[in-house]
XYZ file of C-alpha atoms in Angstrom:
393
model
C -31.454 -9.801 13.655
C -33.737 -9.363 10.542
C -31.893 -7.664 7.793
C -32.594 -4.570 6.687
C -34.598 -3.877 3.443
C -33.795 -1.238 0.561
C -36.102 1.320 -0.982
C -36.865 0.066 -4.897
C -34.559 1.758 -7.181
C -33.298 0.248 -10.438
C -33.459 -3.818 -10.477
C -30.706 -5.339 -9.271
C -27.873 -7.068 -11.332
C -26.988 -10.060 -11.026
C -23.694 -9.236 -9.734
C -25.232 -6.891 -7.524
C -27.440 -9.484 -5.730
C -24.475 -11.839 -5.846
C -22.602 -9.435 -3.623
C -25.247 -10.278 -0.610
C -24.844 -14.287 -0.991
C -20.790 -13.573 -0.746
C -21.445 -14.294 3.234
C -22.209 -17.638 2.797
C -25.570 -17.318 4.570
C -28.046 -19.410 2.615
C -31.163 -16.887 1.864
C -34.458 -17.551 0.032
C -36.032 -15.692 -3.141
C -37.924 -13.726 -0.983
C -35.053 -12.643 1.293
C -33.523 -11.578 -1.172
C -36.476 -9.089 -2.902
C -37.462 -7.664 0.641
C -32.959 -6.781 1.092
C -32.709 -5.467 -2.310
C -36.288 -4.108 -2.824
C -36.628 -5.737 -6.287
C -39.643 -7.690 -7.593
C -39.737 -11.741 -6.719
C -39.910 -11.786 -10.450
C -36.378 -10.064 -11.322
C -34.931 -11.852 -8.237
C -36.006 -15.371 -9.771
C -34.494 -14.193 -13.206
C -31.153 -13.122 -11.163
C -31.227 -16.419 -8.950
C -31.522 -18.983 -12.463
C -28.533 -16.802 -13.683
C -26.584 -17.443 -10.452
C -27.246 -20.964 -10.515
C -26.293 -21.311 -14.282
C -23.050 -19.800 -13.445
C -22.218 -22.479 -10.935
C -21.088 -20.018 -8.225
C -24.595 -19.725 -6.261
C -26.254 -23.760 -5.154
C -29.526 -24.285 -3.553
C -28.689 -24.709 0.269
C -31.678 -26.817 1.165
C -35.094 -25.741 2.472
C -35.967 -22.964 4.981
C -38.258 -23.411 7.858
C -42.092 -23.064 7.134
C -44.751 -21.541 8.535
C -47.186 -23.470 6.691
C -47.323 -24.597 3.237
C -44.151 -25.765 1.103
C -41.214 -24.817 2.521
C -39.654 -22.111 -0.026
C -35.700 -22.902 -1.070
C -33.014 -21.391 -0.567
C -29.918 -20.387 -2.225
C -25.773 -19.717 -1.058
C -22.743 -19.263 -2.234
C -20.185 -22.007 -3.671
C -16.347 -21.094 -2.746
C -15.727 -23.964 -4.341
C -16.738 -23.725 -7.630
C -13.573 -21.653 -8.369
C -10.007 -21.628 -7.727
C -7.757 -18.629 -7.254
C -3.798 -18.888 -7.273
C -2.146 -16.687 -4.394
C 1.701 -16.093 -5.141
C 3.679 -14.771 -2.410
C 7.325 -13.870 -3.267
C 9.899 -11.908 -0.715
C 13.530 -11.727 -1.646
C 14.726 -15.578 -1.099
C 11.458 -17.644 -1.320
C 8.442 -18.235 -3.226
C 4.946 -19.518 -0.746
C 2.324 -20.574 -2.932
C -1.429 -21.635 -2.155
C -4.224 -22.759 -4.241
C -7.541 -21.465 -2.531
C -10.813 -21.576 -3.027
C -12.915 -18.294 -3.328
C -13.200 -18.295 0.673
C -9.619 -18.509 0.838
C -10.015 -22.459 1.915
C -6.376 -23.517 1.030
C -6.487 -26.792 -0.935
C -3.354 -26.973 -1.734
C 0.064 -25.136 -0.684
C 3.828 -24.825 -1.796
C 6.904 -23.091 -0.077
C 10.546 -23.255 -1.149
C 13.043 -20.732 -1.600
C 13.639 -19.131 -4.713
C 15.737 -15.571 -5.192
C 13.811 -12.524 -6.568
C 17.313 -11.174 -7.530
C 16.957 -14.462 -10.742
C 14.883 -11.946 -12.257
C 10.890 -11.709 -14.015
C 11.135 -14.651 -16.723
C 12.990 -17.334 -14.715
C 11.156 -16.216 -11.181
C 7.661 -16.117 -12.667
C 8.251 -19.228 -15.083
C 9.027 -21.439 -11.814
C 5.155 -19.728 -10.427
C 3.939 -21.118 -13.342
C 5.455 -25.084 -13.016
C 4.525 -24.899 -9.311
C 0.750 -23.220 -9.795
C 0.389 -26.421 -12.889
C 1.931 -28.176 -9.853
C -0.659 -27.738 -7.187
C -3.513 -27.753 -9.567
C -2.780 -30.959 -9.834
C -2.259 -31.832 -6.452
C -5.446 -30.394 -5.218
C -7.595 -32.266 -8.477
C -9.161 -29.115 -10.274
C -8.679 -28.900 -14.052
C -6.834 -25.699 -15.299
C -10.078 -23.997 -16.697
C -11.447 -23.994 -12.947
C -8.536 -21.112 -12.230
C -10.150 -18.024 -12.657
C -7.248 -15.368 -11.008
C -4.070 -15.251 -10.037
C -2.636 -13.210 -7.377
C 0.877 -12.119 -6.589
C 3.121 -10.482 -4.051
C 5.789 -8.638 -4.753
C 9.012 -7.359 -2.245
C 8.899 -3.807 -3.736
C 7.240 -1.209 -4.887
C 3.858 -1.785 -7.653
C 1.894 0.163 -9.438
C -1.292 -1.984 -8.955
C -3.494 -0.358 -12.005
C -0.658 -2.047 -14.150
C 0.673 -4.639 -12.146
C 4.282 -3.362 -13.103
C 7.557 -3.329 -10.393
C 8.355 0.203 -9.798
C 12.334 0.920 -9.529
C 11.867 -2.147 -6.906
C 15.598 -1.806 -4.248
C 15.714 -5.721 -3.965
C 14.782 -6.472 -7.802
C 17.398 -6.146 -10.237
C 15.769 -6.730 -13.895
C 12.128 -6.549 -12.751
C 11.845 -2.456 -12.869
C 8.410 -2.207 -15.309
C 8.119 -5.827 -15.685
C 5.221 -6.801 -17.250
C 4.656 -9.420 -14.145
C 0.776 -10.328 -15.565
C 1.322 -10.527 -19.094
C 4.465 -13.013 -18.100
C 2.564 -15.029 -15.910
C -0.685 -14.590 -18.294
C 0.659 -15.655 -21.442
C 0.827 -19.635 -18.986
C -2.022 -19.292 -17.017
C -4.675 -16.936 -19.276
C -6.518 -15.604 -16.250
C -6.599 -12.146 -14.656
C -3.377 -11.583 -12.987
C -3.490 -9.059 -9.855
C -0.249 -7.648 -8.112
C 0.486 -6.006 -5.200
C 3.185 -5.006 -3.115
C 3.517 -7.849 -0.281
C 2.804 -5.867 2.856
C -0.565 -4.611 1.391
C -1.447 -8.053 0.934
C 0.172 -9.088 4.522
C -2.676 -6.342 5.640
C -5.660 -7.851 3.569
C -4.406 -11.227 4.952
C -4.503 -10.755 8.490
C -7.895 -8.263 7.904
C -9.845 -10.578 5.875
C -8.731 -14.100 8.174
C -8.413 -12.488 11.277
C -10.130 -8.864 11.844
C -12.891 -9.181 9.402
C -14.952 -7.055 11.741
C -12.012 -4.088 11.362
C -12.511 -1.211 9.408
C -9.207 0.813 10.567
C -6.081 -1.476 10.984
C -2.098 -1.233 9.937
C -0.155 -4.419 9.332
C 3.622 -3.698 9.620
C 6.162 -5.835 8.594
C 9.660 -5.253 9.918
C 11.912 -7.410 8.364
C 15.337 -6.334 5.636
C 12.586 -3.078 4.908
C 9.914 -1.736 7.054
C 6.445 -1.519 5.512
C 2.705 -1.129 6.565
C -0.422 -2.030 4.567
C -3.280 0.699 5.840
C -7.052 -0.853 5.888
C -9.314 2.101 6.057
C -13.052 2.405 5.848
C -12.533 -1.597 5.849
C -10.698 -1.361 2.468
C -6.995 -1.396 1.642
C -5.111 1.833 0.801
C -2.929 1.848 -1.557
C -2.561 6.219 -3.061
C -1.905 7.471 -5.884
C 0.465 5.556 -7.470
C 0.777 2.834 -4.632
C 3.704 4.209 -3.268
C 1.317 4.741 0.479
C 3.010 3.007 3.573
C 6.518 3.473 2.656
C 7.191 3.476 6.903
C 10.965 2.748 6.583
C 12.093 5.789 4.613
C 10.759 8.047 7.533
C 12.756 10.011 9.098
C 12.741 9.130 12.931
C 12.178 11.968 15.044
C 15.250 12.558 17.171
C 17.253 9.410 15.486
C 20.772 9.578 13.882
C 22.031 10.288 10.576
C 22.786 7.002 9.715
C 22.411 6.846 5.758
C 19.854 4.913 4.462
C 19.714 3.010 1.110
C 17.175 5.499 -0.131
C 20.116 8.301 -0.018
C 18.937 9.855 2.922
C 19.432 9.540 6.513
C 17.838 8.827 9.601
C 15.384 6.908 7.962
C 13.385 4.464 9.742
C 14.936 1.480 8.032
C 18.524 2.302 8.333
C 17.914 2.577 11.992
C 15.197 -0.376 13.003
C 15.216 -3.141 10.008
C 16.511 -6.243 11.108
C 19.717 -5.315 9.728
C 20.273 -2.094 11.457
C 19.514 -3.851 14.078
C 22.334 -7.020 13.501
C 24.836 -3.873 12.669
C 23.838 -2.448 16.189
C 24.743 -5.725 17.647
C 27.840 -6.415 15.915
C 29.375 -2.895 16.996
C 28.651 -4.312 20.547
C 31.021 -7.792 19.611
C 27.827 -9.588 18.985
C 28.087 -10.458 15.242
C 24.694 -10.556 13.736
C 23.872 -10.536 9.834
C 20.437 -10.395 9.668
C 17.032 -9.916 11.192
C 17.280 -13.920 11.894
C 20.228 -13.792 13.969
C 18.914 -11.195 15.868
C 16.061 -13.063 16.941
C 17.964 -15.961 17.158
C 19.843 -14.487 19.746
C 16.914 -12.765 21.510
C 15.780 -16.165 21.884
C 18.933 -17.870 23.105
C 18.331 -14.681 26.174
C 20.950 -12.632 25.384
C 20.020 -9.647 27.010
C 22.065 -7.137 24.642
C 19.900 -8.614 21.807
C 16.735 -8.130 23.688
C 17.432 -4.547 24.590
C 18.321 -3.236 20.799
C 15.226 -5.349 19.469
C 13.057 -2.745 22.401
C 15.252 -0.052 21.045
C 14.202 -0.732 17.631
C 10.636 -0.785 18.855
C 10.547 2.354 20.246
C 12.354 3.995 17.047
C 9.069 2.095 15.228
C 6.792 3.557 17.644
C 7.934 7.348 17.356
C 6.807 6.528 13.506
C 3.775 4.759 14.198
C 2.754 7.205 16.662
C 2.174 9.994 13.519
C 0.280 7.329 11.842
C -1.945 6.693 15.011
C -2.696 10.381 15.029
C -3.294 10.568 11.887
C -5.320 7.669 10.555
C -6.944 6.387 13.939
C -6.925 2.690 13.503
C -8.112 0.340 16.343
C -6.134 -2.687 15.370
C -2.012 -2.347 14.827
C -0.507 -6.018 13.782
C 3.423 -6.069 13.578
C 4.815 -8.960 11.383
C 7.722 -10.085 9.314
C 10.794 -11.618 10.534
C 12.018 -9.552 13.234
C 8.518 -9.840 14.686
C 9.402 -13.163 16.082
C 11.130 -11.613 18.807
C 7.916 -11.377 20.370
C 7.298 -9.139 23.326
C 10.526 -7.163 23.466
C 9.777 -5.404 19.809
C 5.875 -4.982 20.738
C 6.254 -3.452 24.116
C 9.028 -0.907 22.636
C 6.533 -0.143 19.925
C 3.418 0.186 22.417
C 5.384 2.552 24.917
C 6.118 5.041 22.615
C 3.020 4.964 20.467
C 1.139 5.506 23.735
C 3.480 8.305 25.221
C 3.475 10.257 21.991
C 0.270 9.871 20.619
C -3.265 11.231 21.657
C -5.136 9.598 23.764
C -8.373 9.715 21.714
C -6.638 8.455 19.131
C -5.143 5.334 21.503
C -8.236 4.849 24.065
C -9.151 1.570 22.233
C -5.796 0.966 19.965
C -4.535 -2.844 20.509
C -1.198 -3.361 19.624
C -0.678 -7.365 18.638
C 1.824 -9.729 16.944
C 0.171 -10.958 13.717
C -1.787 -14.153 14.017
C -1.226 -15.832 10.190
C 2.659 -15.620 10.804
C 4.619 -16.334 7.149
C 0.912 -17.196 5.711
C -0.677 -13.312 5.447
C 0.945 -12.644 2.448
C -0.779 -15.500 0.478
C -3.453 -15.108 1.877
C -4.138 -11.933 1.338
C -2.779 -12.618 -2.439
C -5.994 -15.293 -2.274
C -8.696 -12.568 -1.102
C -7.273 -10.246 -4.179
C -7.662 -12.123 -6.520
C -11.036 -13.720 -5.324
C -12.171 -10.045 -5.000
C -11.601 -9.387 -8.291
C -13.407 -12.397 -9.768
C -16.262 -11.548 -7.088
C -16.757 -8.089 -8.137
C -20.510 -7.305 -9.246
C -19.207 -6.127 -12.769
C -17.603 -9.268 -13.079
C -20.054 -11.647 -12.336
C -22.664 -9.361 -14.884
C -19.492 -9.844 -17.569
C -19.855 -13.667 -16.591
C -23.464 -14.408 -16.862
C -24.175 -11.724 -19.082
């Protein structure tokens, strides 16, 4: 299908233009003045500056209808590099990408959050040096870093708010830390908004209203509206596990209330559910370890814990409509038994509008959506049109 053209208006940047070549899709000069409108004369000016700037190559030659065949032009992922840092509460995963979110090179070990910002973020540093080397690429081909973080973030600053699981990182200046090694941009997020871009950008591209919700030690979700994540005001938005579950008990919750969702579906509550029954259970883990060995008390509180997730979700589905709902984290690999107690009560409580297309589904990148979601970030950012008119301007 032919693309669409644009009315004339003021000429197009070059980050501007840049922003249609992002696809990949190799286009000529003159595909690009009949999209954007502009004359062939400002789109060659725009094109040279693209090329200069090493992230736009000619593609080769498009077909002719007689005469010289005119050239054409695409994006280069790999001009760049971006480092993606995920971090949860015992382990650090680590990629090196390249502006597609290729991975070139890749690094998982555990590492404890509770170590604290300058001994946490100084081992990011050895292993980023670490698999820029690996993967060949000098440092000054790094152009952003982005992180994960198991707590709450303030994205405009990139700063831990009062994070549960954190000690010493409250108000941490996380970029400036990692910064002051790796002299880039530094983006942060809170993990399960970048579990959400993740499994959006790699696996629902073609999504504009999706949750990703990770139930693991915390239950989170990371909202894509409008195809963009939401993060409110102060990026406190999809805080699922300190809702109060309609109809659930008073159990107290870490965030001094009770009856939240957490303190009655984490992996935890879950384990503590277990263990009053004789089965002792510590952590999401064991549950699913024992799900999987078919004990059939395991399987039924893992349902139960479902349906306390749908009774939740089911407010969400009502109120932001998504099409696409992807449960992840740990107690996620449990498989059917947590998504059929989640599906049977979103269903039965919300309306069916708002459900006639829903699809419920276990997430597809696993333990990888949080890096790579951490890659699109921090791509984004370096992909923006303002930044690409700061960089060839």
């Amino acid at each position: 299908m032919d693309e669409p053209t644009r009315a004339p208006s003021r000429p197009a940047g070059a980050g501007e233009l840049f922003q249609l070549l992002r696809d990949g899709r190799p286009r000529t000069r003159s595909d690009l003045a009949a999209r954007t409108g502009q004359t062939r004369s400002t789109i060659a000016a725009r094109v040279d500056q693209l090329l200069a700037s090493g992230l736009v190559s000619p593609a080769g030659e498009a077909g002719s209808t007689g005469g010289r065949p005119p050239a054409t032009f695409a994006f280069r992922p790999g001009a760049r590099v971006v480092l993606a840092v995920d971090l949860g509460a015992t382990h650090a995963r680590m990629a090196l990408t390249d502006l597609a979110g290729t991975v070139l090179a890749e690094h998982d070990e555990q590492l404890a959050i509770s170590a604290g910002p300058h001994v946490v973020l100084a081992r990011v540093v050895e292993i980023g040096e670490l698999l820029l080397e690996r993967a060949g690429r000098p440092v000054n081909d790094l152009v952003s870093v982005g992180v994960g973080l198991p707590g709450p973030v303030e994205h405009s600053t990139g700063r831990p708010v009062n994070p549960p699981i954190m000690p010493g990182w409250d108000d941490a200046d996380v970029p400036g830390l990692l910064s002051d090694h790796l002299p880039v941009p530094v983006l942060v997020d809170n993990d399960v908004n970048l579990m959400a871009l993740g499994e959006h950008a790699t696996q629902w591209p073609t999504v504009d209203h999706l949750l990703y919700v990770k139930v693991s030690t915390g239950i989170g979700v990371g909202i894509i509206s409008d195809g963009s994540l939401r993060r409110g005001a102060q990026g406190a938005a999809g805080d699922l596990g300190h809702v109060a579950v309609p109809g659930g008990a008073n159990t107290p919750c870490s965030c001094g209330n009770t009856g939240c969702l957490e303190a009655l579906a984490s992996g935890p509550a879950i384990a503590a559910t277990l263990t009053s029954l004789g089965l002792p259970a510590r952590t999401g883990a064991e549950v699913v370890a024992l799900v999987h060995a078919g004990d059939p008390d395991a399987a039924r509180a893992v349902r139960e814990a479902g349906r306390r997730i749908g009774a939740v979700l089911a407010t969400c589905v009502n109120l932001l409509n998504p099409s696409v709902i992807v449960v992840g984290g740990p107690v996620a690999d449990a498989g059917d038994h947590l998504l059929s107690g989640i599906t049977e009560v979103v269903h039965a409580r919300s309306l069916p509008l708002a459900t006639q297309h829903l699809r419920i589904v276990g997430t597809r990148t696993g333990v990888a959506a949080g890096v790579l979601g951490a890659s699109a970030m921090a791509a984004g950012h370096v992909l923006s049109a303002s930044a690409i008119d700061a960089l060839v301007g």
